[in-house]
XYZ file of C-alpha atoms in Angstrom:
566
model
C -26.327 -4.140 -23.432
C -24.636 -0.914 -25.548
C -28.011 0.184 -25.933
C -29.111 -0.166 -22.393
C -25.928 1.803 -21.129
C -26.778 4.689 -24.341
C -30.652 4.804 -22.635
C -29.589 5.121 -19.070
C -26.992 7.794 -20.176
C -29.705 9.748 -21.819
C -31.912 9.395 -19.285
C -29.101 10.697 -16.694
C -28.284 13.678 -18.631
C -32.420 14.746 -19.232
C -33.084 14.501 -15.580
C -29.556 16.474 -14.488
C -30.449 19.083 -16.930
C -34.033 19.544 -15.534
C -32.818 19.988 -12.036
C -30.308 22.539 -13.623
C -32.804 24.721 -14.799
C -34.724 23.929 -12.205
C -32.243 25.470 -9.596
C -31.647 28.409 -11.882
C -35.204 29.644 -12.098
C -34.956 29.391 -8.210
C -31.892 31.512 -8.055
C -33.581 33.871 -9.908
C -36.854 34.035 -7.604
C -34.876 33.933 -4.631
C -34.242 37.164 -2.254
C -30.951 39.249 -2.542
C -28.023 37.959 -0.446
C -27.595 39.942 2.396
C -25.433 39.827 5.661
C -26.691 38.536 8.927
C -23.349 38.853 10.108
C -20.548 41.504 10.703
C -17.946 40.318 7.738
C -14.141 40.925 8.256
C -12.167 41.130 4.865
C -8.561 40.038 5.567
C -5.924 40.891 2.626
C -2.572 40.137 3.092
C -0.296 42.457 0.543
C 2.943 43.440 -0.534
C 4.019 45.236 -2.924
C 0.180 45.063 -5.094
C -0.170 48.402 -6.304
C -1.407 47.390 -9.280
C -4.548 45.357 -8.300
C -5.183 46.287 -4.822
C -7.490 49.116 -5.695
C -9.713 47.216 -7.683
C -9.685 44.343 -5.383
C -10.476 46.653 -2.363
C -13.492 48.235 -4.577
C -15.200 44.867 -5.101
C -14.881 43.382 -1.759
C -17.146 46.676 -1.100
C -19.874 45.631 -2.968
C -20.245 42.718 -0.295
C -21.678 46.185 1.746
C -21.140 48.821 3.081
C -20.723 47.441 6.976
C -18.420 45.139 5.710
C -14.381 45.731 7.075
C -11.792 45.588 4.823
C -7.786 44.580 6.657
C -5.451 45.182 4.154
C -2.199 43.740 5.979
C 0.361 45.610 3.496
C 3.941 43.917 4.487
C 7.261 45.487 3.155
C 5.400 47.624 0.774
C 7.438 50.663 -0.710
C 4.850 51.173 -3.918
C 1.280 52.977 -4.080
C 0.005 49.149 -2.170
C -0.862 51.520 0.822
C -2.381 54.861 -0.042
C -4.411 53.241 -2.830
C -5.774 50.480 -0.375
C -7.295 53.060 1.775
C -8.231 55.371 -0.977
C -10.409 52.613 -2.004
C -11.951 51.997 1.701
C -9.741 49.595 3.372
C -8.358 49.545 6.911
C -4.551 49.615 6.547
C -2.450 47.354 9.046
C 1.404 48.717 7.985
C 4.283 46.365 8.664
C 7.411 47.400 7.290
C 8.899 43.978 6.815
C 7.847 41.371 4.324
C 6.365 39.089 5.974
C 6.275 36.117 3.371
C 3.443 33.790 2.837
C 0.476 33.339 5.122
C 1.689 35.142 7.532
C -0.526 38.415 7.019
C -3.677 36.178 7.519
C -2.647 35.002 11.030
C -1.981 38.872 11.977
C -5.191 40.149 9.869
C -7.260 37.888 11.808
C -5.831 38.814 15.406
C -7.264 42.581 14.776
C -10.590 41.302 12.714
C -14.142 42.140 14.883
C -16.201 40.567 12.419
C -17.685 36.929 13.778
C -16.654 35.392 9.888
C -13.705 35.812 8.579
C -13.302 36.133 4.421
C -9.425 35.619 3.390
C -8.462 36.914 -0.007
C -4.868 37.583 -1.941
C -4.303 41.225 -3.026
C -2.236 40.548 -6.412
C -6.554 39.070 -8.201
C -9.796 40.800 -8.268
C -12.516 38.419 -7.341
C -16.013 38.921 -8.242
C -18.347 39.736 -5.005
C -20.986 37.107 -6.543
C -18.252 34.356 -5.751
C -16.972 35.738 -2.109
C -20.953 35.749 -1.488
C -20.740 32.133 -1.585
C -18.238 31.718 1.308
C -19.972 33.822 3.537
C -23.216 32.307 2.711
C -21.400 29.189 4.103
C -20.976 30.093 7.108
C -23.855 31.682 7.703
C -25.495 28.770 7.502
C -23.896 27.308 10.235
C -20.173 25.914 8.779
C -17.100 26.986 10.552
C -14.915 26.592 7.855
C -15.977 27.441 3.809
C -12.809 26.661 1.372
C -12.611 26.746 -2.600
C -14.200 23.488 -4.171
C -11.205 22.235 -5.837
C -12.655 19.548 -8.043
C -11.310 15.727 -7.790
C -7.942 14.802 -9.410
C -8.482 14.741 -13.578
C -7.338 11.687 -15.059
C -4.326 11.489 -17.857
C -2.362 14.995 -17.031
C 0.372 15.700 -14.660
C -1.027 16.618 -11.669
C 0.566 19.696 -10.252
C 2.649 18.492 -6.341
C 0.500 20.765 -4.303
C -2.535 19.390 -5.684
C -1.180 15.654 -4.664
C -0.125 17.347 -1.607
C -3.759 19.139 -0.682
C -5.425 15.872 -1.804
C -2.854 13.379 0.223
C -3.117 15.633 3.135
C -7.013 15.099 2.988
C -6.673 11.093 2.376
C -4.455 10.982 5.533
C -7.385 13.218 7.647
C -10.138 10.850 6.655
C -11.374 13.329 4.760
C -11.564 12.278 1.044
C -14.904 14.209 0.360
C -12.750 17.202 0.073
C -10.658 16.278 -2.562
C -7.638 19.026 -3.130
C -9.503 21.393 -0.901
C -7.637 22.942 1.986
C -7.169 26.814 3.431
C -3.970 26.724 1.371
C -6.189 27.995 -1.273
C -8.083 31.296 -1.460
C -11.298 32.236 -1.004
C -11.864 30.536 2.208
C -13.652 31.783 5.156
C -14.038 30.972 8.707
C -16.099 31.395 11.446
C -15.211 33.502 14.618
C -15.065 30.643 16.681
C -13.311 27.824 14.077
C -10.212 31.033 14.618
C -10.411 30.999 18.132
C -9.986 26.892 18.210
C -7.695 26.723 15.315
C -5.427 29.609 17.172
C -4.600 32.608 14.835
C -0.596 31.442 14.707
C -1.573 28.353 13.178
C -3.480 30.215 10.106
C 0.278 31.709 8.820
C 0.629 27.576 7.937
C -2.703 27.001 5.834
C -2.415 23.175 5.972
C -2.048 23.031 9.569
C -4.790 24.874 10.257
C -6.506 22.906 8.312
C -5.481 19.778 10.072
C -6.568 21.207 13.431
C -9.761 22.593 12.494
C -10.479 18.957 11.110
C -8.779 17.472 14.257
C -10.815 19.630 16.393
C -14.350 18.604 14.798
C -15.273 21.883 13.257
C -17.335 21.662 10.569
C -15.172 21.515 7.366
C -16.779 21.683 4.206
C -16.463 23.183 0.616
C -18.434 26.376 -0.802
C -17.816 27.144 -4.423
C -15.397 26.563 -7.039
C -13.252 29.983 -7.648
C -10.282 29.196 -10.416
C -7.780 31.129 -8.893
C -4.750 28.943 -10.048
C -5.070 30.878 -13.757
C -6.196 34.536 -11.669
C -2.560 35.314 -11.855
C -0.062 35.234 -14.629
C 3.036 34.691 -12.375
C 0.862 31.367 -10.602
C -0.236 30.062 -13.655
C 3.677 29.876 -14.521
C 4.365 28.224 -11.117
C 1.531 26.383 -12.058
C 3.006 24.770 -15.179
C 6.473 24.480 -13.733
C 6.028 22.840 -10.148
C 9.520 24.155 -9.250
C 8.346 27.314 -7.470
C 9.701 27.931 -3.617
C 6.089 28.312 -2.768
C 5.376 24.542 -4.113
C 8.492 23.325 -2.125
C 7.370 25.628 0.897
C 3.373 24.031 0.423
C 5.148 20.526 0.449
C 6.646 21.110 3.822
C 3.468 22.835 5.185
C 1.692 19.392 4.607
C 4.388 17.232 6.200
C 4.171 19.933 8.737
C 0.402 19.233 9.349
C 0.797 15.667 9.455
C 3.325 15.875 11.819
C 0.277 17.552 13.928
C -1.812 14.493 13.135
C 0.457 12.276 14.009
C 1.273 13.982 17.058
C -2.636 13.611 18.060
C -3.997 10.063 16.177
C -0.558 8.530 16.658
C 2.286 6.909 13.769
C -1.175 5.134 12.127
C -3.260 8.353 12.200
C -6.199 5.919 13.286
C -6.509 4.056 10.166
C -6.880 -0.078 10.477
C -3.456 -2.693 10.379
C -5.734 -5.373 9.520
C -4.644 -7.491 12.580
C -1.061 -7.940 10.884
C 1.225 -10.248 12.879
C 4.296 -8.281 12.783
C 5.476 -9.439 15.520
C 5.976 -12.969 14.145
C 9.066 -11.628 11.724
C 11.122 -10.478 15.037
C 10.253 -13.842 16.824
C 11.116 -15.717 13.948
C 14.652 -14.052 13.726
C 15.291 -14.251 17.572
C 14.980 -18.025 17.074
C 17.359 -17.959 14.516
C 19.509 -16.273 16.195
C 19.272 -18.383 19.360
C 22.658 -19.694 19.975
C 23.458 -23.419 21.701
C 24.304 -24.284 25.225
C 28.146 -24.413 23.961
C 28.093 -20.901 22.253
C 26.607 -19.387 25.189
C 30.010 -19.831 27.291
C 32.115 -18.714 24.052
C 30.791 -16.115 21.725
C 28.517 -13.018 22.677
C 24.948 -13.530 21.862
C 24.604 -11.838 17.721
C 23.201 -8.831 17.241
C 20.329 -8.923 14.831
C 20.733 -5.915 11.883
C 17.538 -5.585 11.422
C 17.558 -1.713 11.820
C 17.555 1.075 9.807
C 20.763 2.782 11.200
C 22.736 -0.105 9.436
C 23.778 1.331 6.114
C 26.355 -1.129 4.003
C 29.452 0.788 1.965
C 29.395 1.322 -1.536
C 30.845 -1.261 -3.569
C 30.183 -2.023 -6.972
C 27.246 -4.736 -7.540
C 28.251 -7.985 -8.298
C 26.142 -10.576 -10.424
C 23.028 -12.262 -8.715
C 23.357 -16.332 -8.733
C 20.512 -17.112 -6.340
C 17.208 -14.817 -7.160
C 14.262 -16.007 -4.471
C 10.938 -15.557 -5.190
C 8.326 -15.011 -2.221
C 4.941 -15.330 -2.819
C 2.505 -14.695 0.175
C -0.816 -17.390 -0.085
C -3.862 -17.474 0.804
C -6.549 -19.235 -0.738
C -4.993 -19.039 -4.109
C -5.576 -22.355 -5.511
C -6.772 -21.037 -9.084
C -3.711 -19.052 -9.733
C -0.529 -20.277 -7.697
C 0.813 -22.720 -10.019
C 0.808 -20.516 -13.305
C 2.634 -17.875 -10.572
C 5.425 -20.153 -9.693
C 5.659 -21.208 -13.228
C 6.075 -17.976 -14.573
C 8.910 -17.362 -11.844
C 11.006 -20.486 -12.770
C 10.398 -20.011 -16.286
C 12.079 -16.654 -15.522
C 14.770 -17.625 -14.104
C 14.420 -17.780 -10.634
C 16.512 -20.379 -8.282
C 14.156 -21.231 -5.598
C 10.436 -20.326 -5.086
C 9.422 -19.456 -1.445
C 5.607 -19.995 -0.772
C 4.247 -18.688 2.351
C 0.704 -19.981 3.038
C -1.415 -18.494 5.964
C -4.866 -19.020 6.692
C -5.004 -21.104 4.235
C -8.620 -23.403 3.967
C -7.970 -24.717 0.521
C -5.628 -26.582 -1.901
C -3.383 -23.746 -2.350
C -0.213 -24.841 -0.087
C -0.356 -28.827 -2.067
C -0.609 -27.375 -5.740
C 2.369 -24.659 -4.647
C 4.546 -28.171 -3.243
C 3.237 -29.820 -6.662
C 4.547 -26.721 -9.137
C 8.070 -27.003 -7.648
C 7.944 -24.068 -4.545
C 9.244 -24.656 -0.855
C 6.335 -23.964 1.412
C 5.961 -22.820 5.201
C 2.348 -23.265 6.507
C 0.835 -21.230 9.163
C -2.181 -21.750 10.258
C -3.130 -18.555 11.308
C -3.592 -15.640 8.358
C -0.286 -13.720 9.114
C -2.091 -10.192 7.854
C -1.211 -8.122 4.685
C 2.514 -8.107 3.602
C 4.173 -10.158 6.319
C 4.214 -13.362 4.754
C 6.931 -10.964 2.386
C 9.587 -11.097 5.950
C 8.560 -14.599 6.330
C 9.646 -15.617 3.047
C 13.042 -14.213 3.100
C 13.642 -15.168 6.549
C 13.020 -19.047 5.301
C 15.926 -19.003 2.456
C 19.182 -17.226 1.989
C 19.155 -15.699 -1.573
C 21.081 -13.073 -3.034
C 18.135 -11.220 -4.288
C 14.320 -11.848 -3.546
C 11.667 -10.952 -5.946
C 8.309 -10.361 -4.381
C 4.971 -11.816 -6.163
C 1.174 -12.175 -5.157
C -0.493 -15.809 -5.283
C -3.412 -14.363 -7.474
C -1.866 -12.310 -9.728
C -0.065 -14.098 -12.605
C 2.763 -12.027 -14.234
C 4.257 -12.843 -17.444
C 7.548 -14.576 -16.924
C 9.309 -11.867 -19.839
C 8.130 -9.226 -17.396
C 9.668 -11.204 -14.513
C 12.884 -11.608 -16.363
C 13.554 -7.343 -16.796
C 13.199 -7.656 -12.870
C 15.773 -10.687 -12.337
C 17.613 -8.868 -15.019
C 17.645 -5.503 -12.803
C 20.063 -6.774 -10.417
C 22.819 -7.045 -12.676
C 22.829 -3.383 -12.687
C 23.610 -0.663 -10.814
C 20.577 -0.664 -8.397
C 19.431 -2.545 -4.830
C 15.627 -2.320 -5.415
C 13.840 -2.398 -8.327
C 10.247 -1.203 -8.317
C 6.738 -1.707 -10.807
C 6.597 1.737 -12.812
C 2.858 1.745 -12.738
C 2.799 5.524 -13.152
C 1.585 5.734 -16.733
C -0.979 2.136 -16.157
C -2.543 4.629 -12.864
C -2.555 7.452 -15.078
C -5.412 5.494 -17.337
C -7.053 4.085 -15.265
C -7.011 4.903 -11.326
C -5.233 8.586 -11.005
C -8.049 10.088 -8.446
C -7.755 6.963 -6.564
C -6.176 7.483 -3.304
C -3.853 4.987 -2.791
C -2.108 6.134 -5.934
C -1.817 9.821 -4.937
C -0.055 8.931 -1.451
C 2.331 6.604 -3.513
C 2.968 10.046 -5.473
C 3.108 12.286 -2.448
C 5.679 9.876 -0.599
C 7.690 10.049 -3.728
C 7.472 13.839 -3.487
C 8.611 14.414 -0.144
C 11.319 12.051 -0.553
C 12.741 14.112 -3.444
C 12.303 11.119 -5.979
C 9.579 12.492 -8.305
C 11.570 10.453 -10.253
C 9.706 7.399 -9.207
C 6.326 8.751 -10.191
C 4.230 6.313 -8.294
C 6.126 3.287 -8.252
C 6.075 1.978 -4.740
C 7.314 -1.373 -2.695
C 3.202 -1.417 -2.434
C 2.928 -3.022 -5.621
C 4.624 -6.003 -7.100
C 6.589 -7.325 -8.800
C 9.797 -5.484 -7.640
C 12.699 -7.301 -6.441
C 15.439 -6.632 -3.824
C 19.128 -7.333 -3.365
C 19.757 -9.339 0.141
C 22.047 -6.581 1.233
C 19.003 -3.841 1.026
C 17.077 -5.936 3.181
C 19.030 -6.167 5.998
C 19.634 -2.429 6.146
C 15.711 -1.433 6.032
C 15.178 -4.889 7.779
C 13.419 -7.517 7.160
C 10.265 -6.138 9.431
C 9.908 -3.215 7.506
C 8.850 -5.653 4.842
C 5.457 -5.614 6.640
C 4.792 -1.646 5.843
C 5.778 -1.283 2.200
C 5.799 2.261 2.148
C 7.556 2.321 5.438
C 10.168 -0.042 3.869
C 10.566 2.301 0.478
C 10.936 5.136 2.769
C 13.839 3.320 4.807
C 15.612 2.526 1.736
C 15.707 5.892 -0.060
C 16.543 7.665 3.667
C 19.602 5.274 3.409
C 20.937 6.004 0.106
C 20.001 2.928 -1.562
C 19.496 3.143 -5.496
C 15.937 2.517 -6.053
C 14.693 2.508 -9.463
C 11.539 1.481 -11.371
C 12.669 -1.096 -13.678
C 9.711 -2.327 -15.803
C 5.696 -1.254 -16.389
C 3.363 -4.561 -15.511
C -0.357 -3.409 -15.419
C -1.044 -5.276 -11.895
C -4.468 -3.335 -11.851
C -6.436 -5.048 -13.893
C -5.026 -8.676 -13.204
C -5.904 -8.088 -8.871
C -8.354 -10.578 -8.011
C -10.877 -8.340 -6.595
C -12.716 -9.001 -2.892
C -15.498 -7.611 -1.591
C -14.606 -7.625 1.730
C -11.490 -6.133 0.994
C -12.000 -3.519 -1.562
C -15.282 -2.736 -1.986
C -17.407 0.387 -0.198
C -19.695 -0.830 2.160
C -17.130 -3.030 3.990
C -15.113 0.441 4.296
C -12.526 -0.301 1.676
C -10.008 -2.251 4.662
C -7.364 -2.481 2.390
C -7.427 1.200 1.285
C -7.527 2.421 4.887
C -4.846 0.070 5.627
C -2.427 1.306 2.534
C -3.440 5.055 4.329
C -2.532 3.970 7.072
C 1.295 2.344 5.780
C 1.875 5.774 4.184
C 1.478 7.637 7.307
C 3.502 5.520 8.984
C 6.230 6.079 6.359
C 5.688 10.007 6.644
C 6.378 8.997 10.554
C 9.741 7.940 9.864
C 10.632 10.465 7.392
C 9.831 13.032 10.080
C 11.680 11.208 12.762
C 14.531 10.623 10.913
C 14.710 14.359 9.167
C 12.246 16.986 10.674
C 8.885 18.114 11.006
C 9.296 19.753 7.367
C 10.657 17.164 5.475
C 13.599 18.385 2.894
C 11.572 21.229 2.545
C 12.840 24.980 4.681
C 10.527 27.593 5.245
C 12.793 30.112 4.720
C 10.179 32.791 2.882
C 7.979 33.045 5.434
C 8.864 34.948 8.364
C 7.526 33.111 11.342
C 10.464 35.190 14.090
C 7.987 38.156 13.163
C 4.572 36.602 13.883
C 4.900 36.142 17.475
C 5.643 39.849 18.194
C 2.461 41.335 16.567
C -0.122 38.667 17.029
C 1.231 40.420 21.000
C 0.497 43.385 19.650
């Protein structure tokens, strides 16, 4: 079998290099590039006297018809007689302007039908800015920088989980970390006119529309701009730059503008979950008797998120719960609940829906309480059923097929003796081996981001085991449960202490499904996990702006207006 895998390798690599070479030699015989459009150069710059000469000089080898906008903000150096000395059209704006916003006013005076945008602090070679306008000439609207996928086992840099999660969320994962945040990117006359200029001062949301507005998106050619720059590659390194906090809120900003047009979901599938069976559930609970209807006002349910318990110091858990959605999990479920009592659980809570085989008898067999549905209750809300069957002090979450050690269940039971309501799987360094490009994981490390708990890396109430005190619960309430990012959101909006307690490699151990998980059924439960996240970014705008945490107080948006009038 090794040797099989060696000869196909070999084989892959022959024929790869052939059509290499094969694709040079036509390069070579193929015709000079040359313009079949008028080209508009827009270079927002302040204070660039050092490079904007030489950056001027080779954006004139594109040719000589070619017009070069240098938008020179809040210079008081050489940026301005050197620009034109060199051959460029000077736009003069005394004030700084701060990111981005140059472009928007660059490409309100451009009369070229594509627009090239380029940074004045790096020089980039005229063979690569060919590329972009090549792009559109042949009939994109929009050309960006091919950021490559996500590489496994580094840190990945926020805005590049930022640029990639914004992509996930737009359906567009062929992309990658692509987005007009980056430079070179060019447009087309008419993808400005659609997008608006305004919107091109915030690259993401530009991006959003012009992907929202069905221009055609697509990447051109890889320029490494990120190490162009001395002071960037710094940022780079660092990730604590205002510009990465100000790119952060640009991309909440832009889904804001998503949600605002594909709604809280963004489009993406809830795999007929039956959410609706948690509130009916707790209204029967909560129905009072013929007597208590003439004596005590009808009780308020808490299950909201504007219920937020006081501080008091956490006492020791006596009665730990364990829930364990079922369906169909006859092979596993009794080594599950095993582990769980073994762990030191009190009660086992086993939640079976849809269920066509043995599972729900072997659970009642291996010591667990069962509630039977008939229906399948949909992805995560047999988690609210269970808690809403038993009163516990704490409830530790499990999946039927996936059996966990019971010393790894332990840390989690464990967890609630300390100073924390939720403890979470730290699966960050098990993803980085094995799954960093996938895209589930870099929304878990993009909600993280936004909610200022980078911290967490990219634990999430998506994965189990984690466990939760009773108290947390009823202030995210128990039908957040359903949306586990939505629920992890809730509890770090209300001050809750979240922590990830314990590394259990759940990846490996996932029983997989076809239907489910694999790529010609559409990957359901991937678009469904999208789908929870943007629901979570939902409430995190709702609940604290269209920006997050994150101000944009360097760019100067009070100025834009006035000269895009201009």
């Amino acid at each position: 079998f090794i040797k099989l895998i060696i000869f196909k390798l070999v084989i892959f690599i022959k024929r790869n290099h052939v059509l290499i070479v094969n694709q040079y030699k036509h390069h070579l015989k193929s015709k000079p590039f040359k313009l079949l459009s008028i080209v508009s150069v827009i270079i927002p710059a302040s204070e660039e006297e050092k490079r904007i000469g030489q950056v001027v000089r080779e954006v004139r080898k594109l040719g000589k018809d070619v017009e070069i906008l240098v938008v020179a903000n809040g210079c008081t150096d050489q940026t301005i007689p050197l620009a034109r000395e060199a051959g460029a059209k000077v736009i003069e704006i005394p004030e700084k302007l701060g990111h981005d916003v140059g472009r928007a006013i660059g490409a309100k005076q451009a009369k070229g039908d594509i627009l090239l945008f380029i940074d004045g602090d790096m020089v980039i070679a005229k063979e690569d800015l060919i590329k972009f306008v090549d792009c559109v000439q042949a009939g994109n609207d929009v050309a960006l920088n091919s950021y490559p996928n996500v590489q496994v086992g580094v840190n990945i840099h926020p805005v590049n989980i930022a640029k990639y999660s914004l992509n996930v969320m737009l359906g567009r994962q062929d992309l990658k970390a692509s987005t007009l945040t980056a430079v070179p990117h060019a447009l087309s006359k008419r993808a400005v006119k659609k997008i608006g200029c305004a919107a091109l001062s915030i690259p993401p949301l530009a991006h959003a529309r012009s992907i929202l507005k069905g221009l055609k998106v697509t990447q051109a050619h890889f320029v490494q701009v990120g190490v162009k720059n001395p002071l960037r590659k710094s940022r780079y390194l660092t990730g604590q730059d205002p510009v990465t906090m100000l790119i952060l809120g640009d991309c909440i900003e832009a889904l804001d503008y998503v949600i605002g047009h594909r709604g809280p979901r963004g489009n993406f599938t809830d795999l007929n979950r039956q959410r609706e069976m948690i509130g009916e559930l707790m209204l029967a609970r909560e129905e009072p008797s013929e007597d208590e209807i003439d004596n005590e006002p009808t009780a308020e349910l808490v299950d909201t998120p504007d219920e937020v318990f006081p501080e008091t110091t956490p006492r020791p858990v006596q009665l730990v719960v364990t829930v364990i959605p079922v369906r169909n999990e006859g092979k596993t479920i009794r080594q599950v609940i095993s582990s769980a009592l073994e762990a030191g659980a009190a009660k086992v809570v086993v939640v079976s829906n849809g269920t066509t085989d043995n599972s729900a008898n072997l659970a009642t067999a291996a010591g667990a309480d069962v509630c039977s549905y008939e229906q399948a209750v949909g992805h995560d809300v047999g988690r609210g059923l269970g808690v809403l069957q038993e009163s516990g002090e704490a409830y530790l979450f499990l999946d039927g097929d996936i059996h966990i050690r019971k010393e790894d269940l332990s840390r989690f039971i464990a967890s609630m003796e300390e100073d924390i309501d939720i403890g979470l799987n730290d699966l960050t360094n098990v993803l980085q081996g094995v799954a960093i490009r996938d895209p589930v994981t870099m929304l878990k490390l993009f909600l993280n981001l936004v909610l200022n708990r980078k911290d967490l890396g990219a634990a999430s109430l998506t994965a189990v085991p984690h466990i939760a005190r009773a108290e947390a619960i009823r202030v995210i309430g128990v039908s957040s449960l359903c949306v586990p990012p939505l629920a992890h959101t809730k509890a770090i909006l209300a001050g809750l202490r979240v922590k990830a307690v314990q590394e259990v490699d759940v990846i490996k151990t996932n029983l997989f499904r076809r239907e489910l998980h694999q790529h010609r059924f559409g990957k359901p439960l991937q678009q469904l996990i999208i789908g929870d996240h943007l629901e979570a970014i939902h409430y995190l705008i709702t609940s604290v702006g269209k920006r997050g945490y994150f101000a944009d107080d360097i760019r100067r948006r009070d100025l834009l207006q006035s000269y895009l009038n201009n």
